[in-house]
Coordinates of C-alpha atoms in Angstrom, one line a residue:
M1 CA 0.1 3.5 -2.6
I2 CA -2.7 4.8 -2.0
K3 CA -2.5 5.9 -5.6
E4 CA -1.1 2.5 -7.3
E5 CA -3.8 0.0 -5.3
L6 CA -6.3 2.5 -7.0
T7 CA -4.6 2.2 -10.6
R8 CA -4.7 -1.6 -9.8
H9 CA -8.0 -1.8 -8.6
E10 CA -8.9 0.0 -12.7
V11 CA -11.7 1.7 -11.6
V12 CA -13.9 3.8 -13.4
P13 CA -14.3 6.8 -13.1
D14 CA -10.3 7.3 -12.4
P15 CA -10.3 8.6 -8.9
N16 CA -7.2 9.5 -8.6
P17 CA -7.2 13.0 -10.1
W18 CA -10.3 13.6 -7.1
L19 CA -7.8 11.8 -5.0
E20 CA -4.7 14.8 -6.3
D21 CA -7.3 17.6 -6.3
K22 CA -7.8 16.6 -2.7
I23 CA -4.6 16.7 -1.2
Q24 CA -3.8 19.9 -3.3
S25 CA -6.6 21.9 -1.1
G26 CA -5.3 19.7 2.2
T27 CA -8.0 17.6 3.2
V28 CA -6.6 15.0 2.4
K29 CA -2.7 13.4 4.2
I30 CA -0.9 10.9 2.7
Y31 CA 1.6 9.8 5.1
S32 CA 4.9 8.6 3.0
D33 CA 8.0 6.4 5.7
R34 CA 9.2 10.0 5.5
D35 CA 6.3 11.5 7.1
I36 CA 6.3 8.7 9.3
V37 CA 9.7 9.3 11.1
T38 CA 9.6 12.9 10.6
E39 CA 6.0 12.4 12.9
L40 CA 7.6 10.5 15.2
G41 CA 10.9 12.4 15.5
K42 CA 8.7 14.8 17.1
I43 CA 8.2 12.3 20.0
Y44 CA 11.4 9.9 20.4
G45 CA 14.4 12.4 18.2
T46 CA 17.1 11.1 17.2
S47 CA 15.3 7.6 17.6
A48 CA 12.6 7.7 15.3
T49 CA 14.5 5.4 13.0
N50 CA 15.0 2.5 15.8
M51 CA 10.6 3.9 17.0
Y52 CA 9.0 2.8 12.9
L53 CA 11.5 -0.5 12.7
T54 CA 9.8 -1.4 16.0
L55 CA 6.1 -1.0 14.7
L56 CA 7.6 -2.4 11.4
Q57 CA 7.7 -5.4 13.2
T58 CA 5.4 -5.4 15.6
S59 CA 2.6 -5.0 12.4
C60 CA 4.9 -7.8 10.7
D61 CA 4.1 -10.5 13.5
T62 CA 0.6 -9.6 13.6
F63 CA 0.5 -10.5 10.2
N64 CA 2.7 -13.3 9.2
T65 CA 5.2 -14.7 11.9
G66 CA 8.6 -14.7 10.5
F67 CA 8.1 -12.6 7.1
F68 CA 10.1 -9.4 9.3
E69 CA 13.0 -11.6 9.7
K70 CA 13.0 -13.0 5.7
Y71 CA 12.0 -9.2 4.2
Y72 CA 13.7 -6.6 6.5
G73 CA 15.6 -9.1 8.8
S74 CA 19.1 -6.6 7.0
M75 CA 17.8 -3.7 9.0
S76 CA 19.0 -4.7 12.1
N77 CA 22.4 -4.7 10.6
I78 CA 21.9 -0.8 10.1
D79 CA 25.1 0.9 10.9
N80 CA 24.1 4.0 11.9
L81 CA 20.4 3.8 12.6
E82 CA 20.0 7.5 13.2
D83 CA 21.3 7.9 9.2
V84 CA 17.8 9.1 8.8
E85 CA 18.4 8.6 4.6
K86 CA 20.3 5.5 4.7
F87 CA 17.8 4.5 7.0
L88 CA 14.6 4.8 4.1
S89 CA 17.2 3.6 1.2
V90 CA 17.4 0.5 3.2
L91 CA 13.6 0.3 3.9
K92 CA 13.1 0.9 0.0
A93 CA 15.0 -1.6 -1.0
C94 CA 13.8 -4.2 1.5
D95 CA 9.7 -3.1 0.3
D96 CA 11.0 -3.3 -3.6
G97 CA 12.0 -6.9 -2.2
V98 CA 8.4 -8.0 -0.7
P99 CA 6.3 -10.0 -3.3
S100 CA 3.0 -7.9 -5.0
Q101 CA 0.4 -10.5 -3.2
N102 CA 2.6 -11.1 -0.2
G103 CA 0.0 -8.0 2.0
L104 CA 2.6 -5.6 2.5
G105 CA -0.1 -2.8 2.4
E106 CA -1.5 -4.3 5.0
K107 CA 1.0 -4.0 6.6
K108 CA 2.6 -0.9 5.7
T109 CA -1.1 0.5 7.0
Y110 CA -0.4 -0.6 10.4
V111 CA 2.4 0.5 11.5
L112 CA 0.5 4.0 10.2
I113 CA -1.6 3.4 12.6
Q114 CA 0.4 2.6 15.4
M115 CA 2.1 5.5 14.5
M116 CA -1.3 7.9 14.7
E117 CA -2.2 6.1 17.7
I118 CA 1.1 7.2 19.4
L119 CA -0.5 10.8 18.2
H120 CA -3.5 11.1 18.9
S121 CA -4.6 8.1 21.0
N122 CA -8.3 7.3 21.4
R123 CA -8.6 9.3 17.8
V124 CA -8.0 7.5 15.2
Y125 CA -10.6 5.4 13.0
V126 CA -9.4 3.4 9.8
F127 CA -12.1 3.7 6.8
C128 CA -12.1 -0.1 5.5
S129 CA -14.8 0.6 2.6
D130 CA -17.1 -2.6 3.0
D131 CA -14.6 -4.6 3.2
F132 CA -15.5 -7.0 5.6
R133 CA -12.8 -9.5 6.4
A134 CA -10.5 -6.1 6.6
R135 CA -12.5 -4.7 9.5
Q136 CA -12.5 -7.8 10.7
S137 CA -8.8 -8.5 11.1
I138 CA -7.7 -4.5 12.3
A139 CA -9.9 -4.8 14.5
S140 CA -9.1 -7.7 16.8
L141 CA -5.9 -6.2 16.8
T142 CA -3.7 -6.6 19.6
K143 CA -4.5 -3.7 20.2
P144 CA -7.4 -3.1 18.5
V145 CA -8.6 0.7 17.6
H146 CA -11.6 1.8 15.5
C147 CA -12.5 1.4 12.5
I148 CA -15.9 3.0 10.3
S149 CA -17.3 1.3 6.8
I150 CA -19.7 2.8 4.6
L151 CA -22.5 2.7 6.8
G152 CA -20.6 3.7 9.4
V153 CA -20.0 6.8 7.8
F154 CA -23.1 7.8 7.9
C155 CA -23.8 7.2 12.1
K156 CA -20.7 9.3 12.1
L157 CA -22.0 11.8 10.6
M158 CA -25.5 11.3 12.3
K159 CA -24.1 12.0 15.3
M160 CA -21.8 15.3 14.1
G161 CA -25.3 16.7 13.5
H162 CA -25.9 16.3 9.9
D163 CA -29.6 15.7 9.4
K164 CA -31.2 13.4 7.3
S165 CA -32.7 15.4 4.6
E166 CA -29.5 16.5 4.0
M167 CA -27.6 13.1 4.3
Q168 CA -30.8 11.4 2.2
E169 CA -29.0 12.6 -1.1
Y170 CA -25.3 11.2 -0.5
Y171 CA -27.3 7.9 0.6
N172 CA -29.3 7.9 -2.3
R173 CA -25.7 8.5 -4.5
L174 CA -24.5 5.1 -3.4
S175 CA -27.1 3.6 -3.3
A176 CA -26.9 3.8 -6.4
F177 CA -23.1 3.0 -7.5
L178 CA -23.9 -0.7 -5.6
K179 CA -26.2 -0.5 -8.9
N180 CA -27.6 -4.3 -8.1
Q181 CA -27.6 -4.2 -4.8
T182 CA -30.7 -3.8 -2.7
E183 CA -30.0 -5.1 0.4
Y184 CA -27.0 -4.1 3.7
R185 CA -26.0 -6.4 6.0
V186 CA -26.0 -5.8 9.6
W187 CA -26.3 -7.3 13.2
S188 CA -29.1 -8.7 14.8
A189 CA -29.9 -7.4 18.1
S190 CA -28.2 -10.5 19.6
G191 CA -25.1 -10.7 18.2
Y192 CA -25.2 -14.1 17.2
Q193 CA -25.8 -13.3 12.8
R194 CA -25.5 -10.7 10.3
I195 CA -29.5 -10.4 8.7
R196 CA -29.9 -8.6 5.3
V197 CA -32.3 -5.5 5.8
P198 CA -33.3 -3.4 2.4
I199 CA -31.0 -0.4 1.4
Q200 CA -33.6 2.3 2.3
Q201 CA -34.5 0.8 5.8
V202 CA -30.7 0.7 7.1
F203 CA -31.1 4.9 6.6
D204 CA -34.0 5.0 8.1
D205 CA -33.2 3.0 10.9
L206 CA -30.0 4.6 11.2
Y207 CA -32.2 8.0 12.0
D208 CA -34.4 6.4 14.6
G209 CA -31.7 5.1 16.5
K210 CA -31.7 1.9 16.2
F211 CA -28.6 1.3 15.3
Q212 CA -25.5 1.3 17.3
M213 CA -21.9 0.8 15.6
L214 CA -19.3 -1.5 16.7
R215 CA -15.5 -1.2 17.2
N216 CA -14.6 -2.5 13.4
G217 CA -17.8 -0.4 11.7
D218 CA -20.2 -2.1 11.0
L219 CA -23.8 -1.8 12.5
Q220 CA -25.9 -3.9 15.4
Y221 CA -29.3 -2.9 16.3
I222 CA -29.8 -1.9 19.8
K223 CA -32.4 -4.1 21.8

């Protein structure tokens, strides 16, 4: 699904070759529905498909009441739910019946998030780029998880021991990619408003220890 999304946004240059290279090298792992069922099977055995269905219903109900019943209700009628091939076949048919603008991607993403939480507990971070709404929605879920933004990545790398001079080059590349943007929005120390701060000042303040990273991935000045 991520490949289709990258293609749909018509990003230049095309990021798909880069992504494919990372997948082949093992740096990036893409999870299909089959992969998720397989991972769940390590814990739930033959009940993995039933658990997937539970995660899917939770995801659908979180974003849209009645969505699961409307588009995936037929899955509750599968005779042998433990038959993985049949389960995946019916799931694919249901997926295909969801209109393209109805947010299937975010719902499937939350299924993956729930699976990762089961496997890795409190070590899951969801990268939502610079999409403030997406990060807010993920961070405010019934069982919230940590989000991380582009700026949050630099905060995380700093805490992992990467020094400022090493990261400055990558930060400059990000700034160049954003072209006409000269400021970033960060939260004030009070937490009541987001303020605009010059791009380089954000980086300098980050390495001066003036920020904390919030659950939604935003940076906030420390009081």
